[in-house]
PDB file of C-alpha atoms in Angstrom:
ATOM      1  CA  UNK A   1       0.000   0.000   0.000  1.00 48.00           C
ATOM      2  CA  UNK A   2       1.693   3.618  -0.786  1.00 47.00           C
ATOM      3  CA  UNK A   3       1.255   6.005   2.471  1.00 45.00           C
ATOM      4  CA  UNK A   4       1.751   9.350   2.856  1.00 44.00           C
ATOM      5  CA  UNK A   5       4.888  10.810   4.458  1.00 45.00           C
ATOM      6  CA  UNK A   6       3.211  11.372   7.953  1.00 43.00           C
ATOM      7  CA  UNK A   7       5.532   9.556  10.575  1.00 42.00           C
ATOM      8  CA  UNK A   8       2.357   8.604  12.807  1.00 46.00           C
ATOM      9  CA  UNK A   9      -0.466   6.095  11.591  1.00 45.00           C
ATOM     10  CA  UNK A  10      -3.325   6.641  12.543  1.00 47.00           C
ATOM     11  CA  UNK A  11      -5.497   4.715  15.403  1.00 45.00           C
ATOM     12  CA  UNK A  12      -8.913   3.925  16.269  1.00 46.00           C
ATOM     13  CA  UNK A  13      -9.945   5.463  19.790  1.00 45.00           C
ATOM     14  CA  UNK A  14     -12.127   3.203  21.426  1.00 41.00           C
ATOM     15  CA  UNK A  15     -14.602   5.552  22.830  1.00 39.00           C
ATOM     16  CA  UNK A  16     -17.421   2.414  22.986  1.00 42.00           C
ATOM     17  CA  UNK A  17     -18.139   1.260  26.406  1.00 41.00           C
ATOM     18  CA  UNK A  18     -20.960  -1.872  27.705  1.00 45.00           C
ATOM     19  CA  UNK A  19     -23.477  -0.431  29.046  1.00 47.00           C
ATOM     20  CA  UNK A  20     -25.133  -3.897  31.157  1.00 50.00           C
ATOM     21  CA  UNK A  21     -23.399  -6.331  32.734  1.00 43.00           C
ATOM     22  CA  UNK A  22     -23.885  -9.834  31.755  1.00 41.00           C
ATOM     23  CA  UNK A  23     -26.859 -11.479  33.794  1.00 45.00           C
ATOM     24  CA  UNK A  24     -28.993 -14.380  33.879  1.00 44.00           C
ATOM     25  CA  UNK A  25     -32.225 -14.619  31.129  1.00 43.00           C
ATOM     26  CA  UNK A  26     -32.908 -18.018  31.757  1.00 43.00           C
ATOM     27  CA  UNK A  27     -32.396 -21.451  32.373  1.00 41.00           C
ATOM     28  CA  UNK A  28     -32.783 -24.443  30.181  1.00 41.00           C
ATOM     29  CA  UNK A  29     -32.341 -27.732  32.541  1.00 43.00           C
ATOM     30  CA  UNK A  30     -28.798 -26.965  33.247  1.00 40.00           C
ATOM     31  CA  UNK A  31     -27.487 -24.408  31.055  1.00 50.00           C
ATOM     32  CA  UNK A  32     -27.501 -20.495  31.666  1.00 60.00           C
ATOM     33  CA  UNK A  33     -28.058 -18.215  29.207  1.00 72.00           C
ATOM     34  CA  UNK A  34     -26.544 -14.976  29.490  1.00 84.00           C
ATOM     35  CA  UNK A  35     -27.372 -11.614  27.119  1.00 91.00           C
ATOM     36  CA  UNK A  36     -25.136  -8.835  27.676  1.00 94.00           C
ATOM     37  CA  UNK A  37     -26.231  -5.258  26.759  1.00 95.00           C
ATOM     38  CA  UNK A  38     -24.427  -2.352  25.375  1.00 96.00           C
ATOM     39  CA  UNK A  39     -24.525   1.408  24.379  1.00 95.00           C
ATOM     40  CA  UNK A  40     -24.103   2.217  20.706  1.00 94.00           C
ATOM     41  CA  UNK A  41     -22.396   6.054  19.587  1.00 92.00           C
ATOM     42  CA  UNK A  42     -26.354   6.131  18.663  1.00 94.00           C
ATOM     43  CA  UNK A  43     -28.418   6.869  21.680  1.00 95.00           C
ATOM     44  CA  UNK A  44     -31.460   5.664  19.345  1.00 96.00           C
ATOM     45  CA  UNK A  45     -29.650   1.580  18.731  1.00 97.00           C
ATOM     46  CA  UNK A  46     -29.255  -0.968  21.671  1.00 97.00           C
ATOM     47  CA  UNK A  47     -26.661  -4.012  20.924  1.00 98.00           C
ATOM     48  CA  UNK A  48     -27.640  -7.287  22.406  1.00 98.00           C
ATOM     49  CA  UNK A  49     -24.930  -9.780  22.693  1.00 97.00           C
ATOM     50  CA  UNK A  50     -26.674 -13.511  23.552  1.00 95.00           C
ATOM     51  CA  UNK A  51     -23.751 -15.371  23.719  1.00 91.00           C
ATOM     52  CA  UNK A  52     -25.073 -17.441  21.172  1.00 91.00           C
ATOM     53  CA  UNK A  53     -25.145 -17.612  17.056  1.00 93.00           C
ATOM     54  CA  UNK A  54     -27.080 -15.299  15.366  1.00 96.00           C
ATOM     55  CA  UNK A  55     -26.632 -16.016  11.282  1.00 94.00           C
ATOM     56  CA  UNK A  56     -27.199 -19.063  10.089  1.00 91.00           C
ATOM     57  CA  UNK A  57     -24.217 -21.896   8.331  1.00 89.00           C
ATOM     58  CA  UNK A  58     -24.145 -21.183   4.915  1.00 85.00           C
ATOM     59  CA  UNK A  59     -24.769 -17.172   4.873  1.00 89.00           C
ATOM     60  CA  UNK A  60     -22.671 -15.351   2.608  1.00 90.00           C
ATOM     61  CA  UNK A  61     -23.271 -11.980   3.810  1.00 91.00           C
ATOM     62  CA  UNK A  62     -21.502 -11.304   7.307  1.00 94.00           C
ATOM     63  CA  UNK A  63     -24.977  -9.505   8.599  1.00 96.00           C
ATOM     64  CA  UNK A  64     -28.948  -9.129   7.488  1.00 96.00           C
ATOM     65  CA  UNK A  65     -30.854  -5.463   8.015  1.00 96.00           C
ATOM     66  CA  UNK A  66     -34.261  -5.950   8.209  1.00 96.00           C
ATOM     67  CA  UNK A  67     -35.762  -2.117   8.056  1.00 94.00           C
ATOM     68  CA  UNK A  68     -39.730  -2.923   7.680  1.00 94.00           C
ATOM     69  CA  UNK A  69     -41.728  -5.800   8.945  1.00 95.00           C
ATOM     70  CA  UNK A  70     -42.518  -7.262   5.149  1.00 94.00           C
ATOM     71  CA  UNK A  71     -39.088  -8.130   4.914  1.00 93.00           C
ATOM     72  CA  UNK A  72     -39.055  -9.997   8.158  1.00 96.00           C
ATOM     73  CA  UNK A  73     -41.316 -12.694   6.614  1.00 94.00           C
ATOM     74  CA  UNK A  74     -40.019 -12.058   3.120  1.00 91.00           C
ATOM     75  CA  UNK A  75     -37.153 -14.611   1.729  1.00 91.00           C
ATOM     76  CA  UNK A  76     -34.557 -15.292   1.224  1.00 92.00           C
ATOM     77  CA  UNK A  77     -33.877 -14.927   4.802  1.00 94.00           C
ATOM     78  CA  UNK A  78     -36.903 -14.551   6.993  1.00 95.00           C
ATOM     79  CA  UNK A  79     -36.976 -14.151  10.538  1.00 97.00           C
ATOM     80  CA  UNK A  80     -39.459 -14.913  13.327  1.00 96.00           C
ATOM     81  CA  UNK A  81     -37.683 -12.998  16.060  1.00 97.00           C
ATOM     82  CA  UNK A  82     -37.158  -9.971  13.994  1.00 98.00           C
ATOM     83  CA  UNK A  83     -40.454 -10.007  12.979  1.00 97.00           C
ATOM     84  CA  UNK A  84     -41.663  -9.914  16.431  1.00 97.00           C
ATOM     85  CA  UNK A  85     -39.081  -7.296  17.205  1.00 98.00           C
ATOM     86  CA  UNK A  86     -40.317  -5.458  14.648  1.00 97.00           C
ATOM     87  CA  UNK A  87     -43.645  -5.134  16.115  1.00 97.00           C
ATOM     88  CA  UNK A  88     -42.695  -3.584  19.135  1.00 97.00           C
ATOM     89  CA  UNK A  89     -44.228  -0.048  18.925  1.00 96.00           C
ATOM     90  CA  UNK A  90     -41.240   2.228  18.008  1.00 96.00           C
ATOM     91  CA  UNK A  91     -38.603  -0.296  16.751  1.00 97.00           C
ATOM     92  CA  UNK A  92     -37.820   0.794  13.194  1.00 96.00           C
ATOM     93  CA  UNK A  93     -34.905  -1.599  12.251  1.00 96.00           C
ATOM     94  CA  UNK A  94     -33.165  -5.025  13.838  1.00 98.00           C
ATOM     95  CA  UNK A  95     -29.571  -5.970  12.456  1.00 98.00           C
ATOM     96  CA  UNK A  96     -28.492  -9.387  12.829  1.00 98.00           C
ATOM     97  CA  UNK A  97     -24.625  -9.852  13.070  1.00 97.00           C
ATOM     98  CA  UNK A  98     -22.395 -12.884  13.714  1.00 95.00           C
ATOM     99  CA  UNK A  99     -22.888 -12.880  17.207  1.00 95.00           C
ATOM    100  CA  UNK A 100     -24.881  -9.883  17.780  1.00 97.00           C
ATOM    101  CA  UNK A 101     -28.277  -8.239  17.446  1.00 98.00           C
ATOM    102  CA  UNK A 102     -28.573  -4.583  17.332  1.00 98.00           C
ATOM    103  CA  UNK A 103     -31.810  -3.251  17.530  1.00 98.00           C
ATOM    104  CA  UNK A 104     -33.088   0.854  16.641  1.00 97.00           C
ATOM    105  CA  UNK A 105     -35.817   2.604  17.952  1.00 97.00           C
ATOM    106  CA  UNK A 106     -37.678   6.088  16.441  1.00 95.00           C
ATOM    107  CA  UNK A 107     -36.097   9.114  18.267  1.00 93.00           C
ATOM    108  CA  UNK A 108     -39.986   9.631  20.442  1.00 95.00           C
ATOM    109  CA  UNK A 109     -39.367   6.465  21.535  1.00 96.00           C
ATOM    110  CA  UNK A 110     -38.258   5.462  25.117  1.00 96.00           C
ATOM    111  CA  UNK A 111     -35.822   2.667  25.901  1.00 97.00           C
ATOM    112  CA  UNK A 112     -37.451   1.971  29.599  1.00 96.00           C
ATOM    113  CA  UNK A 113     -40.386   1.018  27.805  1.00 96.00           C
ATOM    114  CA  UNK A 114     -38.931  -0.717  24.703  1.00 96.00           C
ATOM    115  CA  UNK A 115     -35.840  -2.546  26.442  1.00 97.00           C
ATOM    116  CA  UNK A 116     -37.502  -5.340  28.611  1.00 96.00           C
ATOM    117  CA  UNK A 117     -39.764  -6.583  25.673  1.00 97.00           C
ATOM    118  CA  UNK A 118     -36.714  -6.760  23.251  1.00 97.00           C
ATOM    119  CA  UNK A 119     -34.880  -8.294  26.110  1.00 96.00           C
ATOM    120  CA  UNK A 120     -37.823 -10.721  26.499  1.00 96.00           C
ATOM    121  CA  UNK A 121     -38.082 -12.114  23.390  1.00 97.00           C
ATOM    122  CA  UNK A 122     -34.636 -12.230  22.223  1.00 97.00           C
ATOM    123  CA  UNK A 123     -34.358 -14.596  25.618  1.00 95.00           C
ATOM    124  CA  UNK A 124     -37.548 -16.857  24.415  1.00 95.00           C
ATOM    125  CA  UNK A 125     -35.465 -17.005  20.795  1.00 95.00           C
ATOM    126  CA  UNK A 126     -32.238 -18.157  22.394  1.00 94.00           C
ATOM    127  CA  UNK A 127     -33.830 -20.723  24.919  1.00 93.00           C
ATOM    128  CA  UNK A 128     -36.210 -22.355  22.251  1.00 92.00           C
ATOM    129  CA  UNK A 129     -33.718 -23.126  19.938  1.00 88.00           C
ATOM    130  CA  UNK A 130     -35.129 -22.480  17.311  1.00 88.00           C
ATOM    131  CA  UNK A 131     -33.675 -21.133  13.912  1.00 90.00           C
ATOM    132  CA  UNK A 132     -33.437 -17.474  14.474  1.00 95.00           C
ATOM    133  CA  UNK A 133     -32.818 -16.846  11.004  1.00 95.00           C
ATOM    134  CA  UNK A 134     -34.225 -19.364   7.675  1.00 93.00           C
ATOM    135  CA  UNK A 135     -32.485 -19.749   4.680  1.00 89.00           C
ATOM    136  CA  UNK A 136     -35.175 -20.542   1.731  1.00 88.00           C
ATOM    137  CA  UNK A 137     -34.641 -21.860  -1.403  1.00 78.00           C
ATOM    138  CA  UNK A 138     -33.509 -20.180  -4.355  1.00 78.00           C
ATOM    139  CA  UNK A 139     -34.974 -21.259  -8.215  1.00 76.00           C
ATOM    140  CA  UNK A 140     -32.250 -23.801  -8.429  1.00 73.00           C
ATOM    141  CA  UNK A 141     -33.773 -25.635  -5.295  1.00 74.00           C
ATOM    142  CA  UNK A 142     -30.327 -25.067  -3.482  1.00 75.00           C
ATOM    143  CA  UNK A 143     -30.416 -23.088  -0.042  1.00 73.00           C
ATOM    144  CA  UNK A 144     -30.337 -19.248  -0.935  1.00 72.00           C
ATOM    145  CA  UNK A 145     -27.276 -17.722   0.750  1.00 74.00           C
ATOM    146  CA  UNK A 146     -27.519 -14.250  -0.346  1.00 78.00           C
ATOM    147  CA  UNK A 147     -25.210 -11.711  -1.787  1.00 83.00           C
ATOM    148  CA  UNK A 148     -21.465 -11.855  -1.466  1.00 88.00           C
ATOM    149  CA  UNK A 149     -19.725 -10.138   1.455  1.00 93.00           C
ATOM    150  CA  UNK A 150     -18.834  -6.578  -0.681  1.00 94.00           C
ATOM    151  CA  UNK A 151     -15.263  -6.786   1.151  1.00 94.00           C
ATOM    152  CA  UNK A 152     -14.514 -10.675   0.098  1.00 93.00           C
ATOM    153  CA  UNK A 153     -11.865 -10.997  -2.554  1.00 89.00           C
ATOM    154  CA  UNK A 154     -12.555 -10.761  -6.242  1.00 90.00           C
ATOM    155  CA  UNK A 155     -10.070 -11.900  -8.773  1.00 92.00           C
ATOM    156  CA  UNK A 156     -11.437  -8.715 -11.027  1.00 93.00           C
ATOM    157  CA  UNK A 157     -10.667  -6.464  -8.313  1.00 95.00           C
ATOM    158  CA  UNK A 158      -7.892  -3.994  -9.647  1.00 96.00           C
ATOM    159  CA  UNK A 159      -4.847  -3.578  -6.897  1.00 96.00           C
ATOM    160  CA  UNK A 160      -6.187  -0.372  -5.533  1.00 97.00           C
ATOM    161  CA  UNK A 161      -9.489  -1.948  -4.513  1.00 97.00           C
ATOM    162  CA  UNK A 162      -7.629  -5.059  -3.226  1.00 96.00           C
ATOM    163  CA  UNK A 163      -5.683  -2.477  -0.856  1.00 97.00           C
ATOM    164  CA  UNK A 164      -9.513  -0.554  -0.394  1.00 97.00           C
ATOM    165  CA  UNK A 165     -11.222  -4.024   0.739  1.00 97.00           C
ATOM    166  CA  UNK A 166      -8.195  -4.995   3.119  1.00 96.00           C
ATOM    167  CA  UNK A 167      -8.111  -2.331   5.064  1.00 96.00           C
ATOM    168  CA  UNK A 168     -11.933  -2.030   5.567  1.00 96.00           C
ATOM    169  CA  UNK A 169     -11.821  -5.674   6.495  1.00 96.00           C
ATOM    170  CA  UNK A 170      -9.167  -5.901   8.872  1.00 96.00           C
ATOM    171  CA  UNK A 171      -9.254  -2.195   9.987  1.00 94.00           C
ATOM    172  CA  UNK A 172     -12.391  -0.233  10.016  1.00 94.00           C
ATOM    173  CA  UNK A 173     -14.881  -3.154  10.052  1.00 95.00           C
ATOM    174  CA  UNK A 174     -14.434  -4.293  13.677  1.00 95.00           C
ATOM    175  CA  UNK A 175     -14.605  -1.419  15.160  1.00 92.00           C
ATOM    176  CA  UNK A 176     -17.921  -0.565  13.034  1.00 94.00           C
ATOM    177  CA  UNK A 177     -19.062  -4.090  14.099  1.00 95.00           C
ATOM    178  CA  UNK A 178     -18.187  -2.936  17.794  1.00 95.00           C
ATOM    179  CA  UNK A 179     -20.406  -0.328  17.478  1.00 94.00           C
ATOM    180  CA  UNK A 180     -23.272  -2.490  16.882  1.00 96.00           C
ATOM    181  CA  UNK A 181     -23.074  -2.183  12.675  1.00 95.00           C
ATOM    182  CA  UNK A 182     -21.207  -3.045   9.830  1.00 96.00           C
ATOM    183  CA  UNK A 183     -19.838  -1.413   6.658  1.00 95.00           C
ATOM    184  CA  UNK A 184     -20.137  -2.617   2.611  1.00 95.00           C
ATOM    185  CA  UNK A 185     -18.358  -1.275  -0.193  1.00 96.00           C
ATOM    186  CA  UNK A 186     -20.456   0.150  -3.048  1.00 95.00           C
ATOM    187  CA  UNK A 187     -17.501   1.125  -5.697  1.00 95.00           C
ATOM    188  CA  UNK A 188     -14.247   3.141  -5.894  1.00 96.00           C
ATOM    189  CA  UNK A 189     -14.266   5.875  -8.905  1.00 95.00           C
ATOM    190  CA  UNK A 190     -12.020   8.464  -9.442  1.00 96.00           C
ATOM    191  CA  UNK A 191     -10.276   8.487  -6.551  1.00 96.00           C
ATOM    192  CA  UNK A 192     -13.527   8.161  -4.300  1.00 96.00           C
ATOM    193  CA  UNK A 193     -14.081   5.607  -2.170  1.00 96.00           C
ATOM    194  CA  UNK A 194     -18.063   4.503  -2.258  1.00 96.00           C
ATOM    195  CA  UNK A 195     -19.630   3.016   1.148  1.00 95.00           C
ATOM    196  CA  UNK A 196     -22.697   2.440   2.926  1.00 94.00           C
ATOM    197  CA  UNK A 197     -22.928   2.298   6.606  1.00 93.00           C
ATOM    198  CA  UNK A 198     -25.010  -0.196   8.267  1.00 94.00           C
ATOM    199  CA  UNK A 199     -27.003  -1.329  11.914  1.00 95.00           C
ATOM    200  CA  UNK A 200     -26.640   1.475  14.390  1.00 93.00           C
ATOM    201  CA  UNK A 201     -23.623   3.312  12.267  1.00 90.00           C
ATOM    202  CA  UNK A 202     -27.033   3.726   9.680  1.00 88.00           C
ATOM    203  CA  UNK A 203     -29.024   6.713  11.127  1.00 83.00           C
ATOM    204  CA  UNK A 204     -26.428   7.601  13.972  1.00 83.00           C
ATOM    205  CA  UNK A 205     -26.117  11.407  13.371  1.00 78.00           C
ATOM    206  CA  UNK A 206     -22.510  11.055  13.886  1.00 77.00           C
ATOM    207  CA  UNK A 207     -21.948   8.647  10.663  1.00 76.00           C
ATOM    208  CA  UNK A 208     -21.152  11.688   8.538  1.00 74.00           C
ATOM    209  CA  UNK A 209     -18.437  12.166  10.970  1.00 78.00           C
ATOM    210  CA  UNK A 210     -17.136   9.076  11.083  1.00 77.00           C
ATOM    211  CA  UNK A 211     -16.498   8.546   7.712  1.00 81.00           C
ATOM    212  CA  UNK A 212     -14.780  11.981   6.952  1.00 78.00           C
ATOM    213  CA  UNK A 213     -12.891  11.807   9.938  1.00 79.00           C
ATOM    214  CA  UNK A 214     -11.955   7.915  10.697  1.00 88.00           C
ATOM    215  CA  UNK A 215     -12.243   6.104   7.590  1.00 93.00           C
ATOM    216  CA  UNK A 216     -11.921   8.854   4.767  1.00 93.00           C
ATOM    217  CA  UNK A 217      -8.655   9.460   6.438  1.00 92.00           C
ATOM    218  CA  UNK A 218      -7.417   5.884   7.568  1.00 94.00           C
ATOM    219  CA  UNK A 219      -7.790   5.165   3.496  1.00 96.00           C
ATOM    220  CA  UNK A 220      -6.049   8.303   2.474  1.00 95.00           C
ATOM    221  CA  UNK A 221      -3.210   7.512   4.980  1.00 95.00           C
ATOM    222  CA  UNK A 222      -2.495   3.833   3.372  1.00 96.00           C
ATOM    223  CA  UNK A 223      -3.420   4.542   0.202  1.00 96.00           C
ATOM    224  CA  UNK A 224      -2.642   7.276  -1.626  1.00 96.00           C
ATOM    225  CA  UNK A 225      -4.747   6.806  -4.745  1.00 97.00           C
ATOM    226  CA  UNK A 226      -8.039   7.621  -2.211  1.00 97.00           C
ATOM    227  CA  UNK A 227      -9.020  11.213  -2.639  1.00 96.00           C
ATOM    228  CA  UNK A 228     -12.272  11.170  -0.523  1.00 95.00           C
ATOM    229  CA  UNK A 229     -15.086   8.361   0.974  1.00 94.00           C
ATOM    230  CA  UNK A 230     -18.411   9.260   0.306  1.00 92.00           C
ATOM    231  CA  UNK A 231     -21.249   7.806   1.971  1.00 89.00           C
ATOM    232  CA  UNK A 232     -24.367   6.068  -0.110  1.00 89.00           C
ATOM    233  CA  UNK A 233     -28.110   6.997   1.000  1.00 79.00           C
ATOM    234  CA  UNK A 234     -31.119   5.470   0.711  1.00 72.00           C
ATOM    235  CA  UNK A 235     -33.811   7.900  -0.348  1.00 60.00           C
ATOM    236  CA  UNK A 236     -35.096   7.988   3.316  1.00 55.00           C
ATOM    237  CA  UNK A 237     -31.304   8.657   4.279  1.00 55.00           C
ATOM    238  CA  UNK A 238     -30.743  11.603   2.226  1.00 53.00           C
ATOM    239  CA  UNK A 239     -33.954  13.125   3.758  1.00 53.00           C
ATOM    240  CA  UNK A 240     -32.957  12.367   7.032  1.00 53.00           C
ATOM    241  CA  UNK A 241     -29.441  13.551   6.513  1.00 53.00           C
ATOM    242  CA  UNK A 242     -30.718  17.072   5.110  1.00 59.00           C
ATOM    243  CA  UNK A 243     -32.816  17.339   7.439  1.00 58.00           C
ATOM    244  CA  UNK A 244     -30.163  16.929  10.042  1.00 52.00           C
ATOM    245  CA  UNK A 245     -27.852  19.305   8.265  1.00 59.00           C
ATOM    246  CA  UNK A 246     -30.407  22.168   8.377  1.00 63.00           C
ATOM    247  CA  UNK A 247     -30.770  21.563  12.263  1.00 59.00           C
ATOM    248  CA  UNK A 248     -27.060  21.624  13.077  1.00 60.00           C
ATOM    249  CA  UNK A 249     -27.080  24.552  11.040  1.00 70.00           C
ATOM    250  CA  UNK A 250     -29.074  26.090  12.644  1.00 73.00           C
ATOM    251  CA  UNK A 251     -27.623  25.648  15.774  1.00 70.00           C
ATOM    252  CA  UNK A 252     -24.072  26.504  14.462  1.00 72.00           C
ATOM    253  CA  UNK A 253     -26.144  30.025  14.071  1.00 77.00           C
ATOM    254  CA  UNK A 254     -27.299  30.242  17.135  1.00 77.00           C
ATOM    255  CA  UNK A 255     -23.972  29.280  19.023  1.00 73.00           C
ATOM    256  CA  UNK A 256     -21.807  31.613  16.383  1.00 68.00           C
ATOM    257  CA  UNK A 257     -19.405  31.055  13.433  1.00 59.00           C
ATOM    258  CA  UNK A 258     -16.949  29.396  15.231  1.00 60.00           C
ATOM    259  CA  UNK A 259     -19.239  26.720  17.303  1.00 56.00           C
ATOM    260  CA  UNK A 260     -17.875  22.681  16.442  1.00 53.00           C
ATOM    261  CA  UNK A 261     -20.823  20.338  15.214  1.00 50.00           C
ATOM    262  CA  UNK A 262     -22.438  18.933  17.823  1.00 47.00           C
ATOM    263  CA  UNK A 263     -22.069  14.970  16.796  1.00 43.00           C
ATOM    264  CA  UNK A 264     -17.881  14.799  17.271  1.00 38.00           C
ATOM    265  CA  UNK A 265     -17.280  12.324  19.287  1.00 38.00           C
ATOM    266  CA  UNK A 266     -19.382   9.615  19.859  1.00 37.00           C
ATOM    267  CA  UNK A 267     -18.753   7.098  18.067  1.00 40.00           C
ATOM    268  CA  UNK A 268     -15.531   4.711  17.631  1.00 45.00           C
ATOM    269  CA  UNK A 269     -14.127   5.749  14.572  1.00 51.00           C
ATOM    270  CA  UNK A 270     -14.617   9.478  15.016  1.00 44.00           C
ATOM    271  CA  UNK A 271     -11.090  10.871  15.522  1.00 39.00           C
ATOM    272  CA  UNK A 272      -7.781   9.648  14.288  1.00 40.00           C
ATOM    273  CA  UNK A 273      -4.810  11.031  15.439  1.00 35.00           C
ATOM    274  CA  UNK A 274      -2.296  12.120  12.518  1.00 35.00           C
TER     275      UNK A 274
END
């Protein structure tokens, strides 16, 4: 990878602390089960970690989003317990990862109320053992394993994107993944560098942040064909997003010229040290 002349690399801060300690959900003859909670840079996603798998064998994607309760029940990879999730007044999105579930509320919604059902029936998921997420069948008849992780290797990727994919995977990605999402490259044009943000990182107000900041200039400091990142939006995103901007704009007014947006900081990748 070519670097820039700066003597000090840069490094991730880890800012993310666990919020709950782990305690006892149930008990299944003699086995405990034991779901740790923990605080997301987004006040408005809760991570729940069961101690137990959460993605099925033979998933090709390292996570699922499920962001309306059609696709819950909807193949190729419905889910029971995110449908139910998903009907908890004022949950808007549950992200599945390895070994994790995040789950997102609307902003009007409170987590005293909304906590102990999650809690509840991600326990009752866990104990049944059942399948928490079902692989259907595609039109070959062959178990449907989705779409290809957007960081694996491709043998058409050029050298630059190689480099690109590398150091999302072995870099950026766990510390998004810490923070209760993940991250998929969309494309790298003319020098740009083409992501989506996912789970919690998705409508934390600090994502804009965290990609100029941490990973725009992680990629810029290893490789030195990377001019910028820019971050892809869904329709709803972009709205949200402008929406956003006009507010902290507003504020910026309010405080005077000089006044630092109000989002630095809270999440794991938002400073790195040059």
């Amino acid at each position: 990878m070519a670097a820039s002349n700066s003597s000090t690399r840069p490094t991730l801060n880890a800012l993310h602390q666990p919020s709950g300690m782990l305690r006892p959900a149930a008990v299944t003859g003699s086995r405990s089960i034991f779901i740790q909670t923990e605080n997301t840079p987004n006040p408005d996603a809760l991570k729940f970690l069961p101690n137990h798998p959460i993605l099925p064998p033979g998933l090709s994607s390292p996570f699922l989003e499920y962001l309306n309760p059609r696709a819950t029940l909807a193949p190729p990879h419905p889910s029971p317990l995110a449908a139910q999730l998903m009907n908890i007044d004022g949950i808007t999105s549950v992200f599945y990862g390895a070994d994790f579930i995040t789950v997102t509320k609307a902003a009007d919604a409170n987590w005293a109320h909304v906590k102990p059902e999650v809690f509840s029936l991600i326990t009752e998921a866990v104990t049944s053992g059942a399948q928490i997420v079902n692989i259907t069948e595609n039109k070959s008849g062959e178990p449907d394993g989705g779409e290809e992780d957007s960081l694996s290797y491709n043998e058409n990727d050029s050298e630059v994107v190689g480099m690109i994919k590398e150091l999302l995977e072995t870099r950026i990605r766990p510390a998004i993944q810490e923070d209760g999402g993940d991250i998929e490259f969309r494309g790298f044009e003319d020098g740009i560098v083409q992501l989506k943000l996912r789970g919690a990182c998705r409508t934390c107000d600090s994502s804009t942040v965290t990609l100029k900041n941490g990973i725009e200039g992680m990629l810029m400091h290893y490789i030195e064909e990377v001019k910028g990142v820019n971050q892809v939006l869904d329709a709803e995103e972009e709205i949200s997003a402008l929406e956003f901007a006009k507010f902290e704009e507003k504020l910026r007014q309010q405080k005077g010229p000089d006044a630092a947006p109000s989002t630095i900081g809270k999440g794991t990748l938002d400073t790195v040290p040059g």
